[in-house]
Amino acid sequence: KRRRPLLLRCPCCCRLVKEKEAERRKYKEAQLEEWARQFRPDARDARANMGALKPATMGAKQAASDAAVAQPPKTTDMTLPPKVGRKCRRFFARHFTLCILLLANLAVGAYGFYFNWGKGFNYWFAVAKTGGYMLDLDLSLLLVPTLR
């Protein structure tokens, strides 16, 4: 629940989220029942006789195989596949300087837009000043290596 996007945690969406959770829970129960009917036809009898002891003549191998068959399929979290996650981490690790530059541009652009909003004829003035602030930052960073 804590990995949900912020929009789904809003109070206005709470009812919708609860309905979807109930729908998902019913779907999972139906899947497990279908699995039990398909792969273990005696599942209803097994639920009724949970406390019943198994015959002593049953071998250890058969008991282990029954235990392996009795496990329902595992559910997985909704995450990125490992290969995609590795590639994303590798990209951001290799291009760390680019990420910092993008964040700095966004910060300077937000500063320029905020302090120039409403000072011109229309909002395009603030957008133009934002672009100018970002260009000033980038060109000043380009000038630093040439000052050696």
CSV table of C-alpha atoms in Angstrom, one decimal:
chain,number,residue,atom,x,y,z
A,1,LYS,CA,0.0,0.0,0.0
A,2,ARG,CA,2.8,2.4,0.6
A,3,ARG,CA,4.1,2.0,-2.9
A,4,ARG,CA,0.9,3.4,-4.4
A,5,PRO,CA,1.1,6.6,-6.4
A,6,LEU,CA,0.2,9.7,-4.5
A,7,LEU,CA,-3.0,10.2,-6.5
A,8,LEU,CA,-4.4,6.9,-5.3
A,9,ARG,CA,-3.7,7.9,-1.7
A,10,CYS,CA,-5.8,11.0,-1.9
A,11,PRO,CA,-9.0,11.0,0.2
A,12,CYS,CA,-11.2,11.6,-2.9
A,13,CYS,CA,-9.9,8.3,-4.4
A,14,CYS,CA,-10.2,6.3,-1.2
A,15,ARG,CA,-13.6,4.8,-2.1
A,16,LEU,CA,-12.4,3.7,-5.6
A,17,VAL,CA,-9.3,2.1,-4.2
A,18,LYS,CA,-11.3,0.1,-1.7
A,19,GLU,CA,-13.7,-1.1,-4.4
A,20,LYS,CA,-10.7,-2.1,-6.6
A,21,GLU,CA,-9.1,-3.9,-3.7
A,22,ALA,CA,-12.3,-5.9,-3.0
A,23,GLU,CA,-12.6,-6.7,-6.7
A,24,ARG,CA,-8.9,-7.9,-6.7
A,25,ARG,CA,-9.4,-10.0,-3.6
A,26,LYS,CA,-12.5,-11.7,-5.1
A,27,TYR,CA,-10.6,-12.3,-8.4
A,28,LYS,CA,-7.6,-13.9,-6.5
A,29,GLU,CA,-10.0,-16.1,-4.5
A,30,ALA,CA,-11.7,-17.2,-7.7
A,31,GLN,CA,-8.3,-18.0,-9.2
A,32,LEU,CA,-7.2,-20.1,-6.2
A,33,GLU,CA,-10.5,-22.0,-6.3
A,34,GLU,CA,-10.1,-22.6,-10.0
A,35,TRP,CA,-6.6,-23.8,-9.4
A,36,ALA,CA,-7.8,-26.1,-6.7
A,37,ARG,CA,-10.5,-27.6,-8.9
A,38,GLN,CA,-8.1,-28.0,-11.9
A,39,PHE,CA,-5.0,-29.4,-10.1
A,40,ARG,CA,-6.5,-30.9,-6.9
A,41,PRO,CA,-10.0,-32.3,-7.4
A,42,ASP,CA,-10.0,-33.6,-3.9
A,43,ALA,CA,-9.3,-30.0,-2.4
A,44,ARG,CA,-12.8,-29.8,-1.0
A,45,ASP,CA,-12.4,-33.1,0.9
A,46,ALA,CA,-9.0,-32.0,2.1
A,47,ARG,CA,-10.4,-28.8,3.5
A,48,ALA,CA,-13.1,-30.8,5.4
A,49,ASN,CA,-10.5,-33.3,6.7
A,50,MET,CA,-7.8,-30.9,7.7
A,51,GLY,CA,-7.2,-32.6,11.0
A,52,ALA,CA,-7.3,-36.2,9.6
A,53,LEU,CA,-4.0,-38.1,9.8
A,54,LYS,CA,-2.4,-39.6,6.7
A,55,PRO,CA,-1.9,-43.3,6.5
A,56,ALA,CA,1.3,-44.6,8.0
A,57,THR,CA,2.1,-46.6,4.8
A,58,MET,CA,2.6,-43.4,2.7
A,59,GLY,CA,6.2,-43.0,1.8
A,60,ALA,CA,8.3,-40.0,2.4
A,61,LYS,CA,8.7,-39.3,-1.3
A,62,GLN,CA,4.9,-39.3,-1.9
A,63,ALA,CA,4.4,-37.0,1.1
A,64,ALA,CA,6.9,-34.6,-0.2
A,65,SER,CA,5.4,-34.6,-3.7
A,66,ASP,CA,1.9,-34.0,-2.2
A,67,ALA,CA,3.3,-31.1,-0.2
A,68,ALA,CA,4.8,-29.7,-3.4
A,69,VAL,CA,1.6,-30.1,-5.3
A,70,ALA,CA,-0.5,-28.6,-2.5
A,71,GLN,CA,1.2,-25.2,-2.7
A,72,PRO,CA,-0.9,-22.6,-4.6
A,73,PRO,CA,0.9,-20.5,-7.3
A,74,LYS,CA,2.9,-17.6,-5.9
A,75,THR,CA,1.7,-14.1,-6.5
A,76,THR,CA,4.2,-11.4,-7.6
A,77,ASP,CA,4.4,-7.8,-6.8
A,78,MET,CA,3.9,-5.3,-9.6
A,79,THR,CA,7.5,-4.3,-10.2
A,80,LEU,CA,9.8,-3.8,-13.1
A,81,PRO,CA,11.4,-6.9,-14.5
A,82,PRO,CA,14.9,-7.4,-13.1
A,83,LYS,CA,16.5,-6.8,-16.5
A,84,VAL,CA,14.7,-3.5,-17.0
A,85,GLY,CA,15.6,-2.4,-13.4
A,86,ARG,CA,19.2,-3.3,-13.9
A,87,LYS,CA,19.3,-1.3,-17.2
A,88,CYS,CA,17.7,1.8,-15.6
A,89,ARG,CA,20.1,1.7,-12.6
A,90,ARG,CA,23.0,1.3,-14.9
A,91,PHE,CA,21.9,4.2,-17.1
A,92,PHE,CA,21.5,6.5,-14.2
A,93,ALA,CA,24.8,5.4,-12.7
A,94,ARG,CA,26.7,6.0,-15.9
A,95,HIS,CA,24.9,9.3,-16.6
A,96,PHE,CA,24.9,10.8,-13.1
A,97,THR,CA,26.3,14.1,-14.3
A,98,LEU,CA,23.5,14.4,-16.9
A,99,CYS,CA,20.9,13.8,-14.2
A,100,ILE,CA,22.4,16.5,-11.9
A,101,LEU,CA,22.5,18.9,-14.9
A,102,LEU,CA,18.9,18.3,-15.7
A,103,LEU,CA,17.9,18.8,-12.1
A,104,ALA,CA,19.9,22.0,-11.9
A,105,ASN,CA,18.2,23.3,-15.1
A,106,LEU,CA,14.8,22.5,-13.7
A,107,ALA,CA,15.5,24.3,-10.5
A,108,VAL,CA,16.9,27.4,-12.3
A,109,GLY,CA,14.0,27.3,-14.7
A,110,ALA,CA,11.4,27.1,-11.9
A,111,TYR,CA,13.2,30.0,-10.2
A,112,GLY,CA,13.1,32.1,-13.4
A,113,PHE,CA,9.4,31.3,-14.0
A,114,TYR,CA,8.3,32.1,-10.5
A,115,PHE,CA,10.1,35.4,-10.2
A,116,ASN,CA,9.0,36.7,-13.6
A,117,TRP,CA,5.4,35.5,-13.6
A,118,GLY,CA,3.1,38.5,-14.2
A,119,LYS,CA,5.8,41.0,-15.0
A,120,GLY,CA,5.2,41.1,-18.8
A,121,PHE,CA,2.2,41.4,-21.2
A,122,ASN,CA,1.4,37.7,-21.0
A,123,TYR,CA,2.8,34.5,-19.6
A,124,TRP,CA,5.2,34.0,-22.5
A,125,PHE,CA,7.4,36.6,-21.0
A,126,ALA,CA,8.0,34.3,-18.0
A,127,VAL,CA,8.6,31.3,-20.3
A,128,ALA,CA,11.2,33.3,-22.3
A,129,LYS,CA,12.9,34.5,-19.1
A,130,THR,CA,12.9,30.8,-17.9
A,131,GLY,CA,14.7,29.7,-21.1
A,132,GLY,CA,17.2,32.6,-20.7
A,133,TYR,CA,18.0,31.6,-17.1
A,134,MET,CA,18.5,28.0,-18.2
A,135,LEU,CA,20.7,29.0,-21.1
A,136,ASP,CA,22.8,31.2,-18.8
A,137,LEU,CA,23.4,28.2,-16.5
A,138,ASP,CA,24.4,25.9,-19.3
A,139,LEU,CA,26.7,28.4,-21.0
A,140,SER,CA,28.4,29.3,-17.7
A,141,LEU,CA,29.0,25.5,-17.1
A,142,LEU,CA,30.4,25.3,-20.6
A,143,LEU,CA,32.8,28.2,-19.9
A,144,VAL,CA,34.3,26.6,-16.7
A,145,PRO,CA,36.4,23.9,-18.5
A,146,THR,CA,37.8,26.5,-20.9
A,147,LEU,CA,39.2,28.6,-18.1
A,148,ARG,CA,42.1,26.3,-17.4
